[in-house]
Amino acid sequence: MSDKDNWKIWEVFIRSRNGLSHKHVGSLHAPDEEMAIKNARDVYTRRSEGISIWVCPSESITASSPDESEPLFTPADDKVYRHPTFYEIPDEIGHM
Amino acid sequence: MTKETSLEDRFQHYVDAENKIEPKDWMPEKYRKTLIRQISQHGHSEVVGMLPEANWLTRAPSLRRKVALLAKVQDEAGHGLYLYSAAETLGADRMDMVKDLLSGKAKYSSIFNYPTPSWADMGAIGWLVDGAAIANQVMLCRTSYGPYARAMVKICKEESFHQRQGYEIMISLANGTPTQRKMAQDALNRWWWPSLMMFGPTDDLSPNSAQSMKWKIKRKSNDELRQEFIDKTVPQAEYLGLSIPDKDLKWNEETKHYEHGEIEWTEFYDVIKGNGKCNKQRLIARNKAHDNGEWIREAANAYAKKQSERKKHQAA
Amino acid sequence: MDTKLLEYTLRLGDNALILGQRLVEWCGHGPVLEQDIALSNIALDQLGQARMLLQYAAEQKGEGFTEDKLAFFRPEEEFKNALILELPNEDWGFTLARQFYFDTYNYFLYSELLKSSDENIKAIAQKAIKEISYHAQWSAEWIIRLGDGTEESHHRIQKSIDDLWEWTGELFTKDEIDLFAENDNIGPNLDVIKENWHEKVSQILEIATLKKPEAEWMQSGGKQGSHTEYLGFILAEMQSLPRMYPEANW
């Protein structure tokens, strides 16, 4: 596939108001950082969700990798308190 | 849990415990493929779904209606984007997904292959089509794949105004002149059955559903969702004083649900096969937008490349 | 009622409305989702400004007038928008070139309207200037990208820049309404706007490696109500429903 017209992916982080950290909100496509910021404004702050935007190319994010031989989800087995059914709620309370 | 337990079993166990799967977690290849197919189809539906409503943007009958409709159709572009982004976390490339849509290989919701000949269709789409979509999307807020669930939460939040926007149009028409009332009833007649079909075939004929339910990608069956939608919508039609085009529709006091008449599935499959009034037109419109945009996308990339080389040069 | 103030308000309002109406045609057809959304945002801003201005015009006209009555029940010759805004969108480059010329003009115009002696226009300008500053930056960046992008984009955007040139003069040609606004400090001296505009346009075109057109002939008439053939079709489409059912509320 020719990627001449394929824009690269950027991750978008938004600070919704002062006092809070930037939070990952999603990604988008843009050819460069100026447009990535502008696109982020148009795509992710249409309802005044933010006052500050960070963008970075997705490719420059290094992520920890769950090891396949020891899947990330095994520790869940001995933590039954994480399951909703671990807690007894009287029937008359209904769905919780 | 023994060491011999297969990864698939552990995965299932993890999902059963209501845990979310995140992009880098191990997952069965079929789970990944199912998600990519479902999420990209969902994204395509949002993008193609812009067209029947965009059809009325230049003709909205008041400025207030025009800006509301534009904001709504724009949201759909945003929702398509959120969904493509979610699929990209699974390793799919947006350009590939788009090309599958353009070539006709990928599916999108058939509802958008129906035409919108009347302004009342803007009301009916917002009220019924978005209403049906919301039933599905609310369920998907709890889907097992994290990025998909998060996209759905954002989409549901934004969609709340869409349905109200549509219903408000219906209220104006239903309380308007006799012609407007007729427009409203006519739109309800045309959109009611296609909206019910949006939930997909009945459970006994929906072969992929069981696995999706097991993986908690899907949380409710087609028939359950359809029933929820009908129960919610019938009183809304009554409020408007409009009648639902189903002579067999009746309230069941025992089950506390509405029972509906037989759905004409042959029509559904005809539209899926490509025989809807607008199937061709929708794909032509998307292809045209993509092809006409190529030089723009290319130019922006070429400029970005030049700029970064200039910066490197300056730094050296 | 001050007919000249009304006329001035309508010119501002119709510019915003007709441009907004042209831009909504792009919705669903943009070159990439992100830009579809971006252009719809600009259309929403334009339509929002149109509503505020037409509401103000309706208020001046008095009893029985509303923004919708002005938008949907006036004939062509009563629309006072600049001609450049009613031209068809053509391709994305042409739309952006028009946007660049007009946003730049609008930016300098509204920066001055912030000082308007008319409180309503001033208040509208205070809200609009934030949007317009963004539009002007956005469209200028796009002109640079396309001018300095590929060979194809360079040629195509140069052609749009050239083709649109003759439609820009009207923005700066003073008539009695502009002079009235200038003398009463409602609006700016258009000579100043023109000078700023030329400076900015030259600067951006140079960065974009594009040639500034030199043709001297300029079209005019839009703001006096004498239009191209295009406006009739815009209105036929936009006004169709309310005119077909004048007694209806929507």
XYZ file of C-alpha atoms in Angstrom:
662
model
C 0.000 0.000 0.000
C 1.268 3.437 -0.883
C 1.378 5.570 2.213
C 1.976 8.810 0.387
C -1.446 10.028 1.368
C -1.734 8.176 4.684
C -1.264 10.560 7.620
C 0.470 9.246 10.694
C -1.250 8.551 14.012
C -0.994 10.824 17.038
C -2.068 10.175 20.595
C -4.027 13.002 22.178
C -3.944 14.088 25.828
C -6.212 16.758 27.223
C -6.222 18.772 30.421
C -9.867 19.429 31.124
C -9.152 22.144 33.661
C -6.269 23.493 35.684
C -5.498 21.308 38.656
C -5.886 18.098 36.669
C -3.333 16.162 34.650
C -3.517 15.694 30.935
C -5.491 12.561 30.263
C -5.328 10.284 27.246
C -8.503 10.762 25.203
C -7.787 8.904 21.976
C -5.915 9.259 18.737
C -6.196 10.874 15.328
C -4.352 11.294 12.046
C -2.312 14.309 10.994
C 0.686 14.990 8.757
C 2.549 17.133 11.307
C 2.373 18.413 14.872
C 0.726 21.742 14.039
C -2.167 20.024 12.356
C -2.264 17.327 15.009
C -2.944 20.017 17.615
C -5.569 21.696 15.458
C -7.249 18.382 14.649
C -7.239 17.483 18.313
C -8.975 20.752 19.097
C -11.614 20.128 16.446
C -12.107 16.445 17.177
C -11.738 16.172 20.942
C -12.785 19.557 22.340
C -15.996 20.259 20.424
C -17.816 20.548 23.741
C -15.230 22.585 25.650
C -13.680 19.443 27.100
C -10.244 20.953 27.466
C -8.011 23.942 28.002
C -4.694 22.372 27.043
C -3.744 19.730 24.504
C -0.714 17.477 24.149
C -0.101 15.382 21.058
C 2.660 12.931 20.315
C 3.248 10.493 17.471
C 1.909 7.099 18.518
C 5.120 5.518 17.310
C 7.145 7.374 19.923
C 5.253 5.837 22.823
C 7.024 2.979 24.518
C 4.675 0.672 26.351
C 5.308 -2.073 28.836
C 4.481 -5.445 27.394
C 2.554 -8.166 29.162
C 4.697 -11.291 28.955
C 2.912 -14.026 27.069
C 4.207 -16.837 29.249
C 2.838 -15.090 32.315
C -0.315 -13.389 31.076
C -1.145 -10.165 32.768
C -4.467 -11.543 33.874
C -3.331 -14.400 36.134
C -3.044 -12.216 39.243
C -6.776 -11.662 39.026
C -7.396 -15.249 40.096
C -6.668 -14.752 43.777
C -8.360 -11.415 44.064
C -11.958 -12.456 44.385
C -12.793 -9.200 46.097
C -12.641 -7.637 42.666
C -15.670 -9.582 41.567
C -19.033 -7.984 42.176
C -20.381 -11.329 43.381
C -17.913 -11.260 46.266
C -20.154 -8.770 48.003
C -23.527 -9.580 49.440
C -26.161 -7.027 48.686
C -29.700 -7.540 50.002
C -32.152 -8.441 47.237
C -34.412 -5.490 47.934
C -31.639 -3.108 46.911
C -31.928 -4.485 43.402
C -29.323 -4.071 40.683
C -26.117 -2.360 41.770
C -5.649 -22.755 38.128
C -3.293 -25.374 36.667
C -0.381 -24.564 34.431
C -1.898 -26.628 31.642
C -4.877 -24.362 31.327
C -4.772 -22.938 27.878
C -4.415 -19.233 27.253
C -7.913 -19.269 25.761
C -9.350 -20.607 28.992
C -7.551 -18.037 31.059
C -8.729 -15.358 28.702
C -12.310 -16.538 29.033
C -11.984 -16.676 32.789
C -10.618 -13.157 32.848
C -13.465 -11.871 30.679
C -16.037 -13.769 32.751
C -14.820 -11.877 35.785
C -15.842 -8.632 34.044
C -12.283 -7.507 33.370
C -11.483 -5.340 30.378
C -9.029 -6.435 27.718
C -6.500 -3.781 26.738
C -4.545 -3.502 23.451
C -1.346 -5.217 24.547
C -2.980 -8.043 26.466
C -2.964 -11.501 24.979
C -6.175 -12.280 23.142
C -7.392 -15.078 20.873
C -6.776 -14.214 17.250
C -10.465 -14.676 16.537
C -11.385 -12.182 19.250
C -9.088 -9.636 17.636
C -10.482 -10.307 14.157
C -14.080 -10.187 15.332
C -13.453 -6.872 17.024
C -11.666 -5.334 14.072
C -14.526 -6.360 11.805
C -17.219 -5.140 14.172
C -15.556 -1.871 15.157
C -14.604 -0.933 11.606
C -18.128 -1.722 10.375
C -19.448 0.423 13.162
C -17.058 3.205 12.098
C -18.124 2.878 8.454
C -21.758 3.133 9.535
C -21.065 6.430 11.270
C -19.274 7.826 8.240
C -21.768 6.619 5.620
C -24.509 7.613 8.052
C -23.510 11.235 7.592
C -24.792 11.203 4.022
C -28.565 10.766 4.387
C -28.673 13.646 6.850
C -26.116 15.811 5.066
C -28.653 15.620 2.250
C -30.777 18.162 4.176
C -28.106 20.502 5.537
C -28.521 23.045 2.759
C -32.318 22.839 3.029
C -32.973 22.827 6.784
C -36.049 25.038 7.231
C -34.695 27.296 9.989
C -31.246 28.462 11.014
C -31.629 26.824 14.416
C -32.411 23.488 12.773
C -29.539 23.949 10.350
C -26.869 24.405 13.035
C -28.280 21.567 15.149
C -28.270 19.186 12.187
C -24.771 20.250 11.172
C -23.459 19.730 14.705
C -25.058 16.304 14.689
C -23.677 15.178 11.349
C -20.282 16.526 12.391
C -20.501 14.422 15.555
C -21.006 11.368 13.366
C -17.697 12.091 11.641
C -16.169 12.313 15.111
C -17.741 9.025 16.120
C -16.439 7.328 12.996
C -13.033 8.651 13.935
C -13.220 7.409 17.550
C -14.190 3.968 16.268
C -11.459 3.765 13.652
C -9.040 4.780 16.417
C -10.299 1.942 18.609
C -9.794 -0.528 15.741
C -6.302 0.863 15.206
C -5.340 -0.161 18.738
C -5.807 -3.742 17.496
C -3.306 -3.243 14.713
C -5.706 -2.335 11.909
C -4.754 0.546 9.629
C -7.402 3.191 8.994
C -6.507 3.509 5.337
C -6.972 -0.244 4.859
C -10.336 -0.129 6.607
C -11.429 2.802 4.461
C -10.336 1.010 1.312
C -12.408 -2.023 2.287
C -15.403 0.259 2.645
C -14.768 1.955 -0.684
C -14.356 -1.291 -2.574
C -17.593 -2.634 -1.158
C -15.789 -5.390 0.742
C -16.666 -4.067 4.193
C -20.228 -3.733 5.386
C -21.979 -0.863 7.113
C -25.430 -0.552 8.563
C -27.990 -1.024 5.783
C -30.264 1.601 7.251
C -28.176 4.300 5.577
C -29.036 2.944 2.151
C -32.562 4.287 2.521
C -33.200 7.704 0.982
C -34.247 10.826 2.864
C -36.797 12.433 0.548
C -38.448 14.583 3.221
C -37.397 16.936 6.010
C -39.389 14.734 8.389
C -36.782 12.055 7.752
C -34.366 14.184 9.803
C -36.794 13.831 12.680
C -37.390 10.120 12.145
C -33.701 9.318 11.803
C -32.805 11.159 14.990
C -35.679 9.645 16.903
C -35.763 6.062 15.555
C -32.431 5.290 13.926
C -30.429 7.014 16.640
C -32.760 5.545 19.228
C -31.985 2.061 17.937
C -28.286 2.865 17.679
C -28.261 4.150 21.250
C -29.807 0.918 22.579
C -26.956 -0.956 20.968
C -24.316 1.556 21.998
C -25.365 1.722 25.640
C -24.814 -2.024 25.755
C -21.424 -1.600 24.092
C -20.251 0.805 26.801
C -19.719 -2.413 28.789
C -18.086 -4.390 26.005
C -15.012 -6.358 27.056
C -12.473 -4.537 24.879
C -11.320 -1.416 26.736
C -10.713 1.034 23.859
C -14.038 0.090 22.227
C -15.901 0.532 25.513
C -14.272 3.917 26.093
C -15.110 5.073 22.566
C -18.701 4.037 23.174
C -18.907 5.943 26.446
C -17.808 9.097 24.666
C -20.182 8.435 21.783
C -23.159 7.781 24.058
C -22.517 11.008 25.926
C -22.515 12.954 22.683
C -25.429 11.070 21.160
C -27.838 12.078 23.863
C -28.524 15.320 22.018
C -28.987 13.549 18.692
C -32.110 11.711 19.626
C -33.604 14.748 21.342
C -32.834 16.795 18.251
C -34.753 14.305 16.112
C -37.678 13.951 18.481
C -38.019 17.726 18.731
C -38.350 17.901 14.942
C -41.076 15.243 15.169
C -42.894 17.252 17.857
C -42.899 20.379 15.691
C -44.207 18.450 12.709
C -46.775 16.445 14.652
C -48.155 19.653 16.154
C -47.922 21.575 12.909
C -50.096 21.954 9.840
C -51.931 18.953 8.349
C -49.199 18.696 5.702
C -46.485 18.623 8.339
C -48.378 15.970 10.271
C -48.644 13.884 7.165
C -44.888 14.300 6.572
C -44.225 13.056 10.100
C -46.513 10.035 9.795
C -45.071 9.183 6.415
C -41.524 9.288 7.781
C -42.514 7.068 10.717
C -44.068 4.634 8.265
C -40.897 4.458 6.223
C -38.380 4.250 9.088
C -40.163 2.034 11.608
C -39.435 -1.372 10.111
C -35.916 -0.601 8.900
C -35.163 0.601 12.453
C -36.318 -2.713 13.906
C -34.143 -4.498 11.381
C -31.109 -2.531 12.536
C -30.790 -4.929 15.466
C -30.051 -7.736 13.063
C -31.650 -11.133 12.470
C -33.628 -12.885 15.193
C -31.542 -14.717 17.783
C -32.164 -18.180 16.323
C -30.736 -16.975 12.989
C -27.796 -15.031 14.351
C -24.910 -17.512 14.261
C -22.045 -15.227 15.321
C -23.840 -13.839 18.324
C -23.141 -16.702 20.729
C -19.358 -16.355 20.578
C -19.585 -12.554 20.821
C -21.804 -12.897 23.868
C -19.403 -15.367 25.431
C -16.527 -12.951 24.958
C -18.724 -10.184 26.265
C -18.166 -8.144 23.123
C -21.929 -8.187 22.841
C -23.884 -8.110 26.098
C -27.459 -8.490 24.934
C -29.044 -10.457 22.117
C -30.550 -8.876 19.004
C -34.064 -9.725 20.135
C -33.543 -8.350 23.641
C -32.288 -5.043 22.266
C -35.097 -4.870 19.726
C -37.642 -5.425 22.468
C -36.137 -2.691 24.631
C -36.308 -0.298 21.725
C -39.941 -1.086 20.933
C -41.000 -0.767 24.563
C -39.355 2.612 24.795
C -40.508 3.950 21.432
C -44.198 3.046 21.318
C -45.201 5.494 24.087
C -43.116 8.192 22.371
C -45.129 7.678 19.176
C -48.328 7.864 21.191
C -47.229 11.164 22.675
C -46.772 12.494 19.152
C -50.206 11.198 18.198
C -48.683 9.197 15.371
C -49.439 5.577 14.675
C -46.888 2.856 14.356
C -47.326 0.986 11.070
C -47.858 -2.438 12.624
C -51.438 -3.661 12.958
C -50.300 -6.554 15.147
C -48.562 -4.380 17.690
C -50.072 -4.889 21.140
C -49.235 -4.599 24.799
C -48.855 -7.880 26.683
C -49.938 -7.295 30.257
C -48.288 -10.479 31.471
C -44.817 -9.978 30.034
C -45.070 -6.179 30.319
C -43.745 -5.911 26.797
C -45.123 -4.961 23.411
C -45.576 -7.742 20.904
C -44.901 -6.834 17.322
C -45.896 -8.210 13.930
C -43.770 -10.236 11.594
C -40.674 -8.452 10.276
C -40.339 -8.536 6.486
C -36.800 -9.899 6.371
C -36.649 -10.311 2.609
C -36.509 -6.526 2.313
C -33.653 -6.444 4.821
C -31.628 -8.949 2.828
C -32.407 -7.157 -0.416
C -30.941 -3.950 0.934
C -27.928 -5.808 2.328
C -27.398 -7.356 -1.091
C -27.083 -3.873 -2.509
C -30.567 -3.312 -3.854
C -31.499 -0.395 -1.613
C -32.332 2.883 -3.314
C -29.068 4.469 -2.215
C -26.488 1.671 -1.913
C -24.611 2.734 -5.020
C -24.976 6.422 -4.415
C -23.534 6.215 -0.889
C -20.435 4.365 -2.006
C -19.971 6.653 -4.984
C -20.098 9.649 -2.629
C -17.513 8.126 -0.284
C -15.233 7.130 -3.151
C -15.447 10.577 -4.652
C -14.568 12.237 -1.354
C -11.618 9.916 -0.904
C -10.297 10.225 -4.458
C -10.751 13.984 -4.610
C -8.953 14.291 -1.298
C -5.893 12.325 -2.291
C -3.853 15.265 -3.578
C -4.694 17.161 -0.392
C -3.547 14.359 1.901
C -0.427 13.838 -0.199
C 0.456 17.528 -0.218
C 0.123 17.774 3.546
C 2.466 14.803 3.971
C 4.958 16.182 1.467
C 4.988 19.524 3.269
C 5.429 17.842 6.656
C 8.406 15.923 5.295
C 10.009 19.056 3.877
C 9.507 20.882 7.143
C 11.088 18.173 9.252
C 14.056 18.025 6.879
C 14.445 21.792 7.133
C 14.417 21.554 10.894
C 17.071 18.849 10.844
C 19.135 20.928 8.463
C 18.876 23.974 10.707
C 19.880 21.965 13.738
C 22.922 20.489 11.973
C -34.937 52.681 12.008
C -31.556 53.667 10.664
C -31.562 52.146 7.174
C -27.818 52.512 6.778
C -27.049 50.688 10.000
C -29.487 47.985 8.928
C -27.782 47.729 5.575
C -24.385 47.446 7.242
C -25.646 44.743 9.601
C -27.156 42.783 6.733
C -23.886 42.844 4.820
C -22.076 41.318 7.771
C -24.851 38.817 8.417
C -25.253 37.751 4.797
C -21.517 37.224 4.406
C -21.595 34.825 7.327
C -24.782 33.103 6.163
C -23.855 32.555 2.520
C -20.359 31.344 3.381
C -21.820 29.024 6.049
C -24.320 27.713 3.514
C -21.543 26.965 1.016
C -19.390 25.266 3.657
C -22.112 22.892 4.846
C -22.055 21.394 1.346
C -18.694 19.880 2.293
C -20.007 18.024 5.302
C -19.632 14.306 4.653
C -17.436 14.891 1.595
C -14.137 16.183 3.010
C -10.717 14.745 2.094
C -10.197 13.073 5.479
C -12.392 12.779 8.589
C -10.308 15.200 10.633
C -10.696 17.923 8.017
C -14.362 17.214 7.462
C -14.799 17.966 11.147
C -12.575 21.038 10.983
C -14.487 22.613 8.112
C -17.827 21.838 9.756
C -16.584 23.686 12.825
C -15.884 26.735 10.692
C -19.318 26.423 9.073
C -20.900 26.259 12.535
C -19.023 29.410 13.560
C -20.150 31.230 10.413
C -23.762 30.190 10.887
C -23.614 31.189 14.546
C -22.360 34.640 13.568
C -25.019 34.852 10.856
C -27.729 34.169 13.415
C -26.513 36.848 15.830
C -26.237 39.409 13.057
C -29.557 38.579 11.431
C -31.250 38.651 14.828
C -29.848 42.131 15.286
C -31.010 43.118 11.791
C -34.478 41.704 12.515
C -34.595 43.700 15.727
C -33.841 46.852 13.755
C -36.532 46.067 11.196
C -38.981 45.647 14.039
C -42.305 43.871 14.487
C -42.700 40.552 12.713
C -39.110 40.116 11.624
C -36.906 37.235 12.709
C -33.578 35.776 11.647
C -35.475 33.121 9.706
C -37.723 35.599 7.946
C -34.596 37.393 6.764
C -32.793 34.220 5.752
C -35.663 32.415 4.069
C -37.965 35.074 2.645
C -35.726 37.696 1.085
C -35.185 37.624 -2.689
C -31.737 37.649 -4.253
C -31.359 41.394 -4.676
C -31.936 41.948 -0.960
C -28.969 39.742 -0.045
C -25.878 41.878 0.527
C -23.071 39.333 0.752
C -19.791 39.693 -1.109
C -19.745 37.829 -4.430
C -16.718 35.712 -3.558
C -18.786 33.875 -0.938
C -21.468 32.691 -3.330
C -19.044 31.095 -5.801
C -19.300 27.295 -5.942
C -16.921 25.340 -3.717
C -15.121 23.652 -6.621
C -12.365 21.521 -5.064
C -10.981 21.600 -1.507
C -8.143 23.876 -2.633
C -10.520 26.438 -4.120
C -12.652 26.399 -0.980
C -9.571 26.933 1.169
C -8.227 29.701 -1.049
C -11.547 31.527 -0.714
C -11.425 30.857 2.993
C -7.899 32.276 3.181
C -8.819 35.495 1.343
C -12.019 35.967 3.290
C -10.762 34.895 6.735
C -7.845 37.295 6.440
C -10.239 40.125 5.544
C -12.643 39.120 8.271
C -9.855 39.000 10.825
C -8.792 42.594 10.209
C -12.406 43.734 9.902
C -13.590 42.172 13.148
C -10.478 43.326 15.008
C -11.730 46.831 14.224
C -15.380 46.040 14.932
C -14.281 45.336 18.505
C -14.138 49.124 18.781
C -17.504 49.722 17.129
C -19.602 52.574 18.490
C -22.596 50.298 18.023
C -22.884 48.212 21.180
C -24.553 45.250 19.462
C -22.008 44.973 16.710
C -19.260 45.353 19.247
C -20.655 42.527 21.375
C -21.015 40.253 18.359
C -17.445 41.063 17.300
C -16.151 40.176 20.748
C -17.546 36.701 20.401
C -16.735 36.270 16.723
C -13.126 37.457 16.797
C -11.979 34.397 18.721
C -13.455 32.138 16.073
C -12.242 34.222 13.160
C -8.654 34.399 14.465
C -8.625 30.624 14.469
C -10.104 30.410 10.966
C -7.514 32.842 9.608
C -4.661 30.855 11.097
C -6.108 27.563 9.929
C -6.668 28.610 6.329
C -3.284 30.364 6.076
C -1.560 27.187 7.259
C -3.391 25.203 4.610
C -2.351 27.612 1.845
C 1.269 27.175 2.929
C 0.907 23.394 2.996
C -0.642 23.210 -0.444
C 1.670 25.807 -1.970
C 4.786 24.164 -0.604
C 3.464 20.579 -0.755
C 3.665 18.568 -3.974
C 4.080 19.869 -7.492
C 0.448 19.071 -8.170
C -0.824 20.875 -5.098
C 1.372 23.866 -5.878
C -0.147 24.265 -9.334
C -3.667 23.622 -8.235
C -3.661 26.069 -5.342
C -1.907 28.714 -7.457
C -4.739 28.435 -9.962
C -7.371 28.864 -7.246
C -5.510 31.818 -5.785
C -5.435 33.376 -9.270
C -9.035 32.557 -10.159
C -10.399 34.035 -6.960
C -8.378 37.217 -7.147
C -10.870 39.312 -9.121
C -13.507 38.633 -6.476
C -11.488 40.138 -3.618
C -11.603 43.799 -4.637
C -15.203 44.271 -3.616
C -14.300 43.647 0.013
C -12.359 46.939 0.107
C -14.319 49.198 -2.242
C -16.102 51.867 -0.231
C -19.629 52.932 -0.984
C -21.938 55.230 0.951
C -22.761 52.530 3.504
C -19.083 51.929 4.260
C -18.500 55.662 4.526
C -21.438 56.018 6.884
C -20.058 53.224 9.081
C -16.603 54.749 9.021
C -17.825 58.251 9.866
C -20.020 57.043 12.721
C -17.256 54.773 14.042
C -19.460 51.740 13.572
C -17.017 50.090 11.218
C -13.431 50.678 10.103
C -11.854 52.612 7.271
C -11.655 49.977 4.537
C -8.433 51.489 3.180
C -6.700 50.377 6.356
C -8.191 46.902 6.142
C -7.058 46.695 2.542
C -3.489 47.614 3.420
C -3.328 45.056 6.247
C -4.904 42.429 4.064
C -2.409 42.905 1.237
C 0.500 42.754 3.612
C -0.709 39.532 5.247
C -1.694 37.868 1.977
C 1.693 38.721 0.414
C 3.489 37.340 3.428
C 1.612 34.036 3.482
C 1.795 33.545 -0.288
C 5.527 34.097 -0.161
C 5.992 31.453 2.532
C 3.745 29.192 0.468
C 6.057 29.744 -2.555
C 3.058 31.098 -4.457
C 2.815 34.118 -6.719
C 0.558 36.961 -5.703
C -1.833 37.708 -8.567
C -1.429 41.071 -10.241
C -4.572 41.410 -12.316
C -6.237 44.736 -11.701
C -9.815 44.175 -12.809
C -12.082 43.527 -9.858
C -15.705 42.371 -9.777
C -18.189 44.229 -7.640
C -21.886 44.481 -6.828
C -22.574 41.841 -4.194
C -22.852 44.165 -1.259
C -25.245 46.362 -3.211
C -27.410 43.360 -4.116
C -26.237 42.738 -7.674
C -25.185 39.085 -7.752
C -23.715 36.319 -9.891
C -25.948 33.575 -11.252
C -24.981 31.343 -8.339
C -26.865 33.086 -5.543
C -30.257 32.323 -7.062
C -29.561 28.613 -6.828
C -28.221 28.861 -3.293
C -31.438 30.572 -2.224
C -33.701 28.281 -4.240
C -32.278 25.380 -2.294
C -31.943 27.024 1.111
C -35.376 28.667 1.075
C -37.354 25.865 -0.560
C -39.213 24.442 2.454
C -40.206 27.659 4.218
C -41.338 29.135 0.911
C -43.322 26.056 -0.025
C -45.092 26.088 3.345
C -44.992 29.719 4.490
C -47.568 29.116 7.220
C -45.606 26.305 8.896
C -43.361 26.365 11.941
C -40.452 23.983 11.925
